[in-house]
Tab-separated table of C-alpha atoms and ligand atoms in Angstrom:
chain	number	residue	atom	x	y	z
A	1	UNK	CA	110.825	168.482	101.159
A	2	UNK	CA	112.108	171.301	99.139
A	3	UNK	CA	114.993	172.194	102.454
A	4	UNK	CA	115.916	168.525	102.612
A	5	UNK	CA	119.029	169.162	100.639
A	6	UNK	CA	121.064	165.958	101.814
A	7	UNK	CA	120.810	162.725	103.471
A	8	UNK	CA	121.997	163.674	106.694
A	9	UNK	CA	118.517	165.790	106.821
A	10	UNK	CA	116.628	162.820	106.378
A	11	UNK	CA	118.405	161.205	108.438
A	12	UNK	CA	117.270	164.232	111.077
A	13	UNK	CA	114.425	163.633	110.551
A	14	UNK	CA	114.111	159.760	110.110
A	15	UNK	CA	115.343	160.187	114.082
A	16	UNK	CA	112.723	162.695	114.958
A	17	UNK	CA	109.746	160.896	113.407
A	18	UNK	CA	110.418	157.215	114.264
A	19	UNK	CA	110.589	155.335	117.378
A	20	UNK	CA	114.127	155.154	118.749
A	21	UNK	CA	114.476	151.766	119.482
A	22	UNK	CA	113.863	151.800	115.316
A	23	UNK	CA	116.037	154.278	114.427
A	24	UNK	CA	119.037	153.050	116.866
A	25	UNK	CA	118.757	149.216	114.984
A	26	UNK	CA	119.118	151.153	111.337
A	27	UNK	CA	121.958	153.667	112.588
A	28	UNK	CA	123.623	151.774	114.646
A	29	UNK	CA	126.569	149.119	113.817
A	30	UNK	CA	128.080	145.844	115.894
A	31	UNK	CA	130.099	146.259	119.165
A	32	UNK	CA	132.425	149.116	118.990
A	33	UNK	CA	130.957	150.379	115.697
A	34	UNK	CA	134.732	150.061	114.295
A	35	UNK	CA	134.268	148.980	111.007
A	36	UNK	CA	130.957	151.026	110.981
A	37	UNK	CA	132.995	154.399	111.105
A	38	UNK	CA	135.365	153.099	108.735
A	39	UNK	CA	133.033	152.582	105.933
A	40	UNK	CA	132.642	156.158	106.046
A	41	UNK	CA	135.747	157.625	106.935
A	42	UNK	CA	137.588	155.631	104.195
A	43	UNK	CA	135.457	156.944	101.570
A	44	UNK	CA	135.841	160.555	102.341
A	45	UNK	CA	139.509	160.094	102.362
A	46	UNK	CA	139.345	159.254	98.621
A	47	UNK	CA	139.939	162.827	96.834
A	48	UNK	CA	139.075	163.876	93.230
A	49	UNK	CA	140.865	164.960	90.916
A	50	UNK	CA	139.458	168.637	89.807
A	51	UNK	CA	139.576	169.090	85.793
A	52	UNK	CA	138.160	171.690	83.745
A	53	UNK	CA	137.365	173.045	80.238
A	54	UNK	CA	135.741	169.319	79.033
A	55	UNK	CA	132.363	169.465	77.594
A	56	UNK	CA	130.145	168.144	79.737
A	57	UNK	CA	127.257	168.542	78.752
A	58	UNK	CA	125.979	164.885	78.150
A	59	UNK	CA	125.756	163.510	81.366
A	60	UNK	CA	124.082	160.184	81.770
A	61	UNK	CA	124.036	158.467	84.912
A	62	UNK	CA	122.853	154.791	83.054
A	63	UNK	CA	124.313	152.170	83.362
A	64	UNK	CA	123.524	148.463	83.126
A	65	UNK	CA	123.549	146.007	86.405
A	66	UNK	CA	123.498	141.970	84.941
A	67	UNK	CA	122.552	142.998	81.406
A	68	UNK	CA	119.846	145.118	82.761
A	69	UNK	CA	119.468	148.388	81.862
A	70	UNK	CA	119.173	151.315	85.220
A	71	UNK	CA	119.208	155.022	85.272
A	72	UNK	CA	121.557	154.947	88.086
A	73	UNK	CA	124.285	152.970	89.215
A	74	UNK	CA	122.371	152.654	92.537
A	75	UNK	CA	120.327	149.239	93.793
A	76	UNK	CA	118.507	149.511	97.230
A	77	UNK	CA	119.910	146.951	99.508
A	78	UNK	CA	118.001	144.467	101.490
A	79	UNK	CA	117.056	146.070	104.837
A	80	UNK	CA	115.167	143.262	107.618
A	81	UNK	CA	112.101	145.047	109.448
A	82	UNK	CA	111.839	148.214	106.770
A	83	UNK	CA	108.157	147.648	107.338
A	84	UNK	CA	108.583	148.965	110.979
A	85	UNK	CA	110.469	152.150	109.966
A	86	UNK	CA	107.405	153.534	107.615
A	87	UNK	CA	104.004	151.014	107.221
A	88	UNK	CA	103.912	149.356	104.233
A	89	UNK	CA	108.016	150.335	104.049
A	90	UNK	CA	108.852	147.861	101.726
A	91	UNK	CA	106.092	148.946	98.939
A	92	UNK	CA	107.202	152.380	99.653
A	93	UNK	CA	110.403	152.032	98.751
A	94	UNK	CA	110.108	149.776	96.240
A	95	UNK	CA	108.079	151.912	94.110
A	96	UNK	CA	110.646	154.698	94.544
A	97	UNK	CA	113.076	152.090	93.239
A	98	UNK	CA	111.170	151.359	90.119
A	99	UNK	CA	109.832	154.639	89.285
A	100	UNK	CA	114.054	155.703	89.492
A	101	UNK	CA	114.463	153.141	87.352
A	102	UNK	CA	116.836	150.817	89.747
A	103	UNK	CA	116.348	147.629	91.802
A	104	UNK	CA	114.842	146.939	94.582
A	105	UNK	CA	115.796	144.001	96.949
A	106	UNK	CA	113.803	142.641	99.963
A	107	UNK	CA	114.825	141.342	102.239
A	108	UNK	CA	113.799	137.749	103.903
A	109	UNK	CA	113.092	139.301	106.842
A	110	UNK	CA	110.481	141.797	105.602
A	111	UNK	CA	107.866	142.952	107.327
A	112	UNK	CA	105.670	142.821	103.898
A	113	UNK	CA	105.720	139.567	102.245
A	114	UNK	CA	107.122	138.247	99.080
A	115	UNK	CA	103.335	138.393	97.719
A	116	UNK	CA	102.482	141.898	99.177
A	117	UNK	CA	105.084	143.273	97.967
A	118	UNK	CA	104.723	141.809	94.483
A	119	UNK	CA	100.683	142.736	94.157
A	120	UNK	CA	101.948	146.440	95.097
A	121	UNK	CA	104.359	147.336	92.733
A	122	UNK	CA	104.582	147.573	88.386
A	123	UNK	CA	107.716	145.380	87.799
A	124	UNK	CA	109.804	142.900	89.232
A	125	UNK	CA	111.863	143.133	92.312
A	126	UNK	CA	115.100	141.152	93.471
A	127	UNK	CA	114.529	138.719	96.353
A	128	UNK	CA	117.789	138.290	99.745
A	129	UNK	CA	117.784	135.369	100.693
A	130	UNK	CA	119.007	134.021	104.590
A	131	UNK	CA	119.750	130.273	104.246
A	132	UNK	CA	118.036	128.820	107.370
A	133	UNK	CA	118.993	125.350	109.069
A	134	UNK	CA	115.324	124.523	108.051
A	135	UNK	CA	116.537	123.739	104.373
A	136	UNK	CA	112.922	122.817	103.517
A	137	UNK	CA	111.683	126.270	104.179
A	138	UNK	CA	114.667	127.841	102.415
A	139	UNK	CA	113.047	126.001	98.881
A	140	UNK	CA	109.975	127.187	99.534
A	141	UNK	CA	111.118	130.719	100.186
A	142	UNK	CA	112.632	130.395	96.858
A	143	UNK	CA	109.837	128.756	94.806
A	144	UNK	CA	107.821	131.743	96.013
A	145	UNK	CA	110.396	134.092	95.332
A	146	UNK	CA	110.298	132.370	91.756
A	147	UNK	CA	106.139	132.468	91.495
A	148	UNK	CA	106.394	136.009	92.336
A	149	UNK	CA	108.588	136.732	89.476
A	150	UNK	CA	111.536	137.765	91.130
A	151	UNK	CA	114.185	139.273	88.549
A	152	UNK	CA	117.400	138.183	90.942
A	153	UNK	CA	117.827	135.964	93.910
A	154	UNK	CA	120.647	137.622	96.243
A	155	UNK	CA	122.524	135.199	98.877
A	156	UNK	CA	123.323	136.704	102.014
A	157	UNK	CA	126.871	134.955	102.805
A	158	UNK	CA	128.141	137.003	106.071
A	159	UNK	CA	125.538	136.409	108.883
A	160	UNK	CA	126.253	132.615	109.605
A	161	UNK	CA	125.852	134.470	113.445
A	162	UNK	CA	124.907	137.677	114.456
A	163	UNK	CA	127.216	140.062	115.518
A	164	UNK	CA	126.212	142.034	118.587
A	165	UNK	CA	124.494	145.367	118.387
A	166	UNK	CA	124.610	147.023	121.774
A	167	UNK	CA	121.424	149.464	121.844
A	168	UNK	CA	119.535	146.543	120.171
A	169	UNK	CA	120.075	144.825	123.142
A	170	UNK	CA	119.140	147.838	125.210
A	171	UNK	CA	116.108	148.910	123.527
A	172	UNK	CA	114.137	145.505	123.740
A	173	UNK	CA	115.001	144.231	119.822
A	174	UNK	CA	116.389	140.950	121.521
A	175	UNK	CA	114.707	137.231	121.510
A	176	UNK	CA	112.049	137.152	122.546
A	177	UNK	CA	111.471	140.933	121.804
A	178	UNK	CA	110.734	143.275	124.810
A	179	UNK	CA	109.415	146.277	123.022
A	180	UNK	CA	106.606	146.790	125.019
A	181	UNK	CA	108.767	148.229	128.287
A	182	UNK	CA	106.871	151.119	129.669
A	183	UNK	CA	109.194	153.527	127.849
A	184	UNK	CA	109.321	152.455	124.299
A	185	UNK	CA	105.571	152.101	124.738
A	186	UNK	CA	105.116	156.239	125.645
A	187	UNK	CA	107.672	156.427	123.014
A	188	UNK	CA	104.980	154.619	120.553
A	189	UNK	CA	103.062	157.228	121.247
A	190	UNK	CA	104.274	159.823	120.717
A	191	UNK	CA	104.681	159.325	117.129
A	192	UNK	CA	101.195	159.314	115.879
A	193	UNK	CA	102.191	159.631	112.148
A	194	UNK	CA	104.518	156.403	112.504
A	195	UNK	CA	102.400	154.329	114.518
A	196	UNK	CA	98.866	155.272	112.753
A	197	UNK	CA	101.218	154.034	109.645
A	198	UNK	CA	102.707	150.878	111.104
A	199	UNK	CA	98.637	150.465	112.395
A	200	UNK	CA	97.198	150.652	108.865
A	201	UNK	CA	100.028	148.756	107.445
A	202	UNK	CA	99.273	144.795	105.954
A	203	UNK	CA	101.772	143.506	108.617
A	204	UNK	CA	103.853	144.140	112.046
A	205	UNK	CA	105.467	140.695	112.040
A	206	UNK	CA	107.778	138.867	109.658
A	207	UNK	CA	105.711	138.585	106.818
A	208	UNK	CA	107.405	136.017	104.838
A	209	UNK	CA	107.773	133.900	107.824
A	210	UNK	CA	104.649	134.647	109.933
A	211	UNK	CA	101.967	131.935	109.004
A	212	UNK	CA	104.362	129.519	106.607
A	213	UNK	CA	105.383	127.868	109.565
A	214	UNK	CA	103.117	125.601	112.166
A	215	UNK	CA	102.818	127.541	115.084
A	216	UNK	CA	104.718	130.328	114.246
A	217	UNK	CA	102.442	133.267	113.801
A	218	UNK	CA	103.075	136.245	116.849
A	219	UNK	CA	106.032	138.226	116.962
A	220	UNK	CA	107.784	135.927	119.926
A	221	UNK	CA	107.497	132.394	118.496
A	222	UNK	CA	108.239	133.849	114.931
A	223	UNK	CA	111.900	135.438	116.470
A	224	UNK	CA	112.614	132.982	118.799
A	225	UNK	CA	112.268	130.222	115.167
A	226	UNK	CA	114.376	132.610	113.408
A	227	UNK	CA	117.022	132.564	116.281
A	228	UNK	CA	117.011	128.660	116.325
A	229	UNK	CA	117.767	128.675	112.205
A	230	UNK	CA	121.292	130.531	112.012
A	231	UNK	CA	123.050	127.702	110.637
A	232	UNK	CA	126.929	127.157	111.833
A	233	UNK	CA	127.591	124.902	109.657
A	234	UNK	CA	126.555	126.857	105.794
A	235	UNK	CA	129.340	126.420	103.323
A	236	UNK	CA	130.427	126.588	100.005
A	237	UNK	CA	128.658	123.292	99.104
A	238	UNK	CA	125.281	125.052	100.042
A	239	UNK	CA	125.799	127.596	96.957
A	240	UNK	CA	125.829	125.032	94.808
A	241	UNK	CA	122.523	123.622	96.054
A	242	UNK	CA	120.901	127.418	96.051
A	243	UNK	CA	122.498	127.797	92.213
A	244	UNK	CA	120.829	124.342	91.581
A	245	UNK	CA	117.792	125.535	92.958
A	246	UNK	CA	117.481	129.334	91.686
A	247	UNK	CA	117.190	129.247	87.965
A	248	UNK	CA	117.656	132.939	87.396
A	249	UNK	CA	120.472	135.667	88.115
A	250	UNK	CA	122.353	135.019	91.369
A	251	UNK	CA	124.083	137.164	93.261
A	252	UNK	CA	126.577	136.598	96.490
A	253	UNK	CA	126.605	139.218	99.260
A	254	UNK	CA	128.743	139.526	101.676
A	255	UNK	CA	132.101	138.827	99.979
A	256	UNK	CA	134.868	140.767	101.946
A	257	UNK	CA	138.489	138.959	100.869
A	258	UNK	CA	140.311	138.402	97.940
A	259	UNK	CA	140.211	134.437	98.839
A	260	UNK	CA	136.544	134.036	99.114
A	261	UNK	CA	136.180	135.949	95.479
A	262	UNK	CA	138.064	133.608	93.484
A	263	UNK	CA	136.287	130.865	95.097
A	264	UNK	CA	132.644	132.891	94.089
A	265	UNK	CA	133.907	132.888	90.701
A	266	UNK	CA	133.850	129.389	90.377
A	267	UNK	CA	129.875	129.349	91.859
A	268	UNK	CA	128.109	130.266	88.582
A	269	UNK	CA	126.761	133.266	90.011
A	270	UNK	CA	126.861	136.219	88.190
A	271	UNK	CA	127.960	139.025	90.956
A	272	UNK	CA	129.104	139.246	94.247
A	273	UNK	CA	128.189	142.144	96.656
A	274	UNK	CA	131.299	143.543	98.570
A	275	UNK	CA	129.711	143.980	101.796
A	276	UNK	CA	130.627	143.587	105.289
A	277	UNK	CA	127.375	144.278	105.855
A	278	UNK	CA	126.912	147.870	106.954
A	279	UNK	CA	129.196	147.545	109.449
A	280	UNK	CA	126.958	145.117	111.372
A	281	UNK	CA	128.606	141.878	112.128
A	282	UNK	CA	132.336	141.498	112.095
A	283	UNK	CA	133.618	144.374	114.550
A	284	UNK	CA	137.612	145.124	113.148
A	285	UNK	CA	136.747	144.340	109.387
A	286	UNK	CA	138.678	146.831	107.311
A	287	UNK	CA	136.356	148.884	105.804
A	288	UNK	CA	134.078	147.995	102.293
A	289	UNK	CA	135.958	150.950	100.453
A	290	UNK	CA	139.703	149.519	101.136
A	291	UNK	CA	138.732	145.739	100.073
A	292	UNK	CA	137.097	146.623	96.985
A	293	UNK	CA	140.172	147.367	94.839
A	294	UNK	CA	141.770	143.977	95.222
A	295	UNK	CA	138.484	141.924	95.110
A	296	UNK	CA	137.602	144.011	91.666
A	297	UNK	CA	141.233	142.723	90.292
A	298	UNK	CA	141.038	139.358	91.311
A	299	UNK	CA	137.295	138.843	90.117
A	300	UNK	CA	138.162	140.709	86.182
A	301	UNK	CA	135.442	140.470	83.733
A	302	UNK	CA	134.029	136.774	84.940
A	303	UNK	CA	131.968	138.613	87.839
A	304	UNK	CA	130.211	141.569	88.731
A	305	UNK	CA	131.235	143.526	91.286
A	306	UNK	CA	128.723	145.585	93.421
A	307	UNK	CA	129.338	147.406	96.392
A	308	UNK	CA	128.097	148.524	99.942
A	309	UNK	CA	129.194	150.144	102.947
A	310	UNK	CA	128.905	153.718	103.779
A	311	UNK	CA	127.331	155.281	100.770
A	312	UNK	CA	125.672	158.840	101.534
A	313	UNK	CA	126.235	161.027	98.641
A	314	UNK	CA	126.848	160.546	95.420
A	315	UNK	CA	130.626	161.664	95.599
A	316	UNK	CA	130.522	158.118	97.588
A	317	UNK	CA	129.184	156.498	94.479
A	318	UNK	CA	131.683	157.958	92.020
A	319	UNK	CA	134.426	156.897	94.785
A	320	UNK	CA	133.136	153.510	94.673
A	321	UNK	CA	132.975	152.991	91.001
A	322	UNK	CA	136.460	154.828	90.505
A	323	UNK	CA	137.604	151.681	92.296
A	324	UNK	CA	135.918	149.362	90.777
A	325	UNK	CA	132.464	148.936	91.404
A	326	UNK	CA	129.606	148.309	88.807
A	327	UNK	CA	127.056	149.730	91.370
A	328	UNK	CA	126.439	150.524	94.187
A	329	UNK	CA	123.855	149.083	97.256
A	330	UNK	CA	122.563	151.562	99.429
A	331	UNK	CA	121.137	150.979	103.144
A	332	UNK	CA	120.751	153.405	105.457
A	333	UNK	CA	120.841	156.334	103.112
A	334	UNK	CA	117.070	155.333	101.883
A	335	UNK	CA	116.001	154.218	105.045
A	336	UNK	CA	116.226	157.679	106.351
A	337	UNK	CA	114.232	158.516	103.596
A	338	UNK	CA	111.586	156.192	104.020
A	339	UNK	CA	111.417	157.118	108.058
A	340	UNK	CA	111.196	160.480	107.514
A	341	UNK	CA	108.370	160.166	104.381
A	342	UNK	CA	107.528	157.059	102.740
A	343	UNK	CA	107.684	156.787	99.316
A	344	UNK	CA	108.462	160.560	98.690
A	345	UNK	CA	111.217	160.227	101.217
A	346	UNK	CA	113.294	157.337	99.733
A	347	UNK	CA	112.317	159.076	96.301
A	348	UNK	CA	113.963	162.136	98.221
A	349	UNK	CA	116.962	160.001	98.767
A	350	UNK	CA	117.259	158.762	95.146
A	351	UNK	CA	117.159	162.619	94.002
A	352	UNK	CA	119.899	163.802	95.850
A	353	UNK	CA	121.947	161.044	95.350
A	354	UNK	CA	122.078	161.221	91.230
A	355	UNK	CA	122.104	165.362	91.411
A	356	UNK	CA	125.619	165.028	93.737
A	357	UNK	CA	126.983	162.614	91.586
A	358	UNK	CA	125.882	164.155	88.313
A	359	UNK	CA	127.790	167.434	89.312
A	360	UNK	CA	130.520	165.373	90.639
A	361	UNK	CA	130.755	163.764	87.665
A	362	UNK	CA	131.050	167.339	85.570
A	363	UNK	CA	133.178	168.881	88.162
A	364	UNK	CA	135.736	165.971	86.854
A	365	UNK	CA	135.351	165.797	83.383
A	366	UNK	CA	133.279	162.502	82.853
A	367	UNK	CA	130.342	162.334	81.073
A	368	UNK	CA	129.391	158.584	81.644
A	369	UNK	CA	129.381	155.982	84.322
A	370	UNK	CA	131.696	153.881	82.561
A	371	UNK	CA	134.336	156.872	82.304
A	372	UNK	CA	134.657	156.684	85.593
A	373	UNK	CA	137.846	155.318	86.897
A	374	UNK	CA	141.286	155.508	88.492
A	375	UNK	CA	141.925	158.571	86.960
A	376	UNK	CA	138.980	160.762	88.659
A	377	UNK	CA	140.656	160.220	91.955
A	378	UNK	CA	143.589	162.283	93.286
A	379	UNK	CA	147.198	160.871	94.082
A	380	UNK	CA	148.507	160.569	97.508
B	1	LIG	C1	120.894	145.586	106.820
B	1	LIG	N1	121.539	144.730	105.926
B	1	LIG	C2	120.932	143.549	105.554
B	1	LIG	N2	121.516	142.744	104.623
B	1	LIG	C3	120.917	141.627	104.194
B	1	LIG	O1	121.460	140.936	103.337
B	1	LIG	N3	119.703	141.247	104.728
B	1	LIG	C4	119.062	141.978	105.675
B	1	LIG	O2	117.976	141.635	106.118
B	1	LIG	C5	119.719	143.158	106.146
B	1	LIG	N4	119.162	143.915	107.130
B	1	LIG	C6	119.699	145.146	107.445
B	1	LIG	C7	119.045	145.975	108.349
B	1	LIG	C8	119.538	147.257	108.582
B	1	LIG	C9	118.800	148.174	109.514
B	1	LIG	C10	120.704	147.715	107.924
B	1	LIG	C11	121.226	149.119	108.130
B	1	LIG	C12	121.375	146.875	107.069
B	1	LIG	C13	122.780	145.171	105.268
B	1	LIG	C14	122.455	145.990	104.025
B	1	LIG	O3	121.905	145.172	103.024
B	1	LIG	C15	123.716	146.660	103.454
B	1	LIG	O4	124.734	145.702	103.304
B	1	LIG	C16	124.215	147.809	104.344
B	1	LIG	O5	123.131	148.570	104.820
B	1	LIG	C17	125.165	148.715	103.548
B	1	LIG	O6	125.663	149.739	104.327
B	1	LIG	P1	125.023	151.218	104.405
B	1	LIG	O7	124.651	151.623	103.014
B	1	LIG	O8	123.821	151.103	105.304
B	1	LIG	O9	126.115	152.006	105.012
């Protein structure tokens, strides 16, 4: 690990160790991968402002998310099918969430369930939620999310439909799934670390879905349910019955325009997520980093506002909070980790993360996470 020195290696690696039609569905974005470059390319374009001579020799990278204490302002964002980029991927990177000291949020379409995850790990974890047409299931998703102690329920508002994702398509990750073509199976093989992982791991379907449901318990009849529960129709009215629901800290992910903030502010839940998702649904989306400034004015002090969309390096972090993020989610950043080596890898990810932004940090003359603002960043 000790030449890994940034996330693009992982991500090197992540591509060299796992299957492709794996690695395409994490790297990849919707359509013409528009808004997918964006996220990126908009963040580097935000300069710092260089300043010297200021003691900086107190640098904490703390912070608090929803009265919580964390050691940095990162949170790792819900990821569907982690469990089929490492086995066991979810309990991997979990633990390198909570021995960082940050949260972890799993996704509702884990490969691990609610309850392995939960028996594998020291503290509690945050719990994304997909609302499903099947309103029935989405309670008892949440009254197991509840049993299992989870310390935030986060409400994933942007993927009403899917957007389109090319190589998904291409590679057999389509309903029902076709990944046993002849060449994703020699593929398979040829990754004997992966696959003798994914083998030994506690599941290779859906986990939170796979045997809750009456005859839904392979891989095909489990996607082709989960393609017949997108739900057209989901609206604000729904948050309230989630908020009524959920007793504990909610969060709303997904929020993209200034509009849709002020009407999560009047939801009752505590933060909203700006998020257009990685890049993965709306194709022609303006970017996550160009949004957040006006979304972060309109909200004020009666929300918090987290952020995702591009995040690499921890220059991206300090960009993000200069503009008016609490924290940040990251996606693909610890996925690579965790496809190139489990736990240690998304641990990896974690590392680099805090050092860049630590230095960045000195290299500008701020010695805490909630110095960081406006002024860090450069005019013009
Ligand atoms: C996601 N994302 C996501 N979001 C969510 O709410 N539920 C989910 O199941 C998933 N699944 C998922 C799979 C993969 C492979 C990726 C890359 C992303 C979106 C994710 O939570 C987050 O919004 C983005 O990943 C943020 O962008 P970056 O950090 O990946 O650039």
């Amino acid at each position: 690990m000790k030449d890994i020195t940034c996330i693009e290696d992982l991500r090197q690696i992540h591509k060299r160790r796992v299957p492709k039609a794996f690695f395409d569905y994490v790297d990849g974005g919707s359509y013409a991968e528009e808004t997918l470059r964006a996220n990126r390319e908009d963040l580097q374009k935000i300069k710092f402002r260089q300043r010297i001579l200021v003691d900086i020799s107190q640098r904490d990278l703390s912070t608090t998310v929803l009265g919580d204490k964390t050691n940095l302002p990162l949170i790792l964002a819900p990821v569907g099918s982690t469990g089929m980029q490492h086995g066991d991927g979810e309990i991997h990177a979990c633990r390198a969430a909570q021995a960082a000291g940050i949260p972890y949020t799993l996704s509702t379409m884990s490969i691990c369930s609610i309850e392995d995850v939960a028996a594998n790990v020291d503290k509690p974890f945050w719990f994304q939620l997909y609302v499903m047409r099947d309103r029935g299931f989405c309670k008892a998703l949440i009254e197991r999310a509840i049993a299992a102690k989870c310390s935030a329920l986060v409400l994933t508002v942007d993927l009403q439909l899917l957007g389109q994702r090319h190589a998904d398509i291409k590679n057999g990750l389509s309903v029902p799934p076709q990944l046993m073509k002849f060449k994703n199976i020699v593929d398979f093989m040829s990754k004997p670390a992966w696959l003798s992982g994914i083998l030994r791991g506690k599941s290779r379907n859906f986990g939170n879905i796979a045997g809750h449901l009456p005859g839904a318990d392979d891989l095909a009849s489990v996607s082709a349910w989960v393609n017949s529960q997108f739900d057209l129709s989901l609206n604000w009215k729904d948050v309230e019955w989630i908020r009524s629901i959920w007793p504990g800290k909610l969060i709303l992910k997904g929020i993209h325009d200034v509009e849709d903030a002020r009407e999560a502010v009047r939801t009752g839940a505590q933060a909203l997520v700006v998020s257009n998702h990685g890049g993965r649904q709306l194709d022609g989306a303006p970017s996550s980093i160009s949004v957040l400034p006006k979304i972060a004015d309109a909200v004020g002090s009666r929300m918090e506002v987290l952020f995702d969309g591009g995040i690499r390096s921890g220059q991206d972090v300090m960009r993000a909070i200069a503009r008016g993020a609490r924290s940040c989610m990251i996606g693909r950043s610890y996925i690579y980790g965790l496809g190139a080596g489990g736990e240690a890898g998304v641990a990896k990810a974690l590392d680099i993360i805090a050092k860049e932004l630590s230095v960045t940090m000195g290299l500008c003359g701020v010695n805490r996470i909630d110095e960081i603002g406006p002024q860090v960043i450069a005019e013009g």
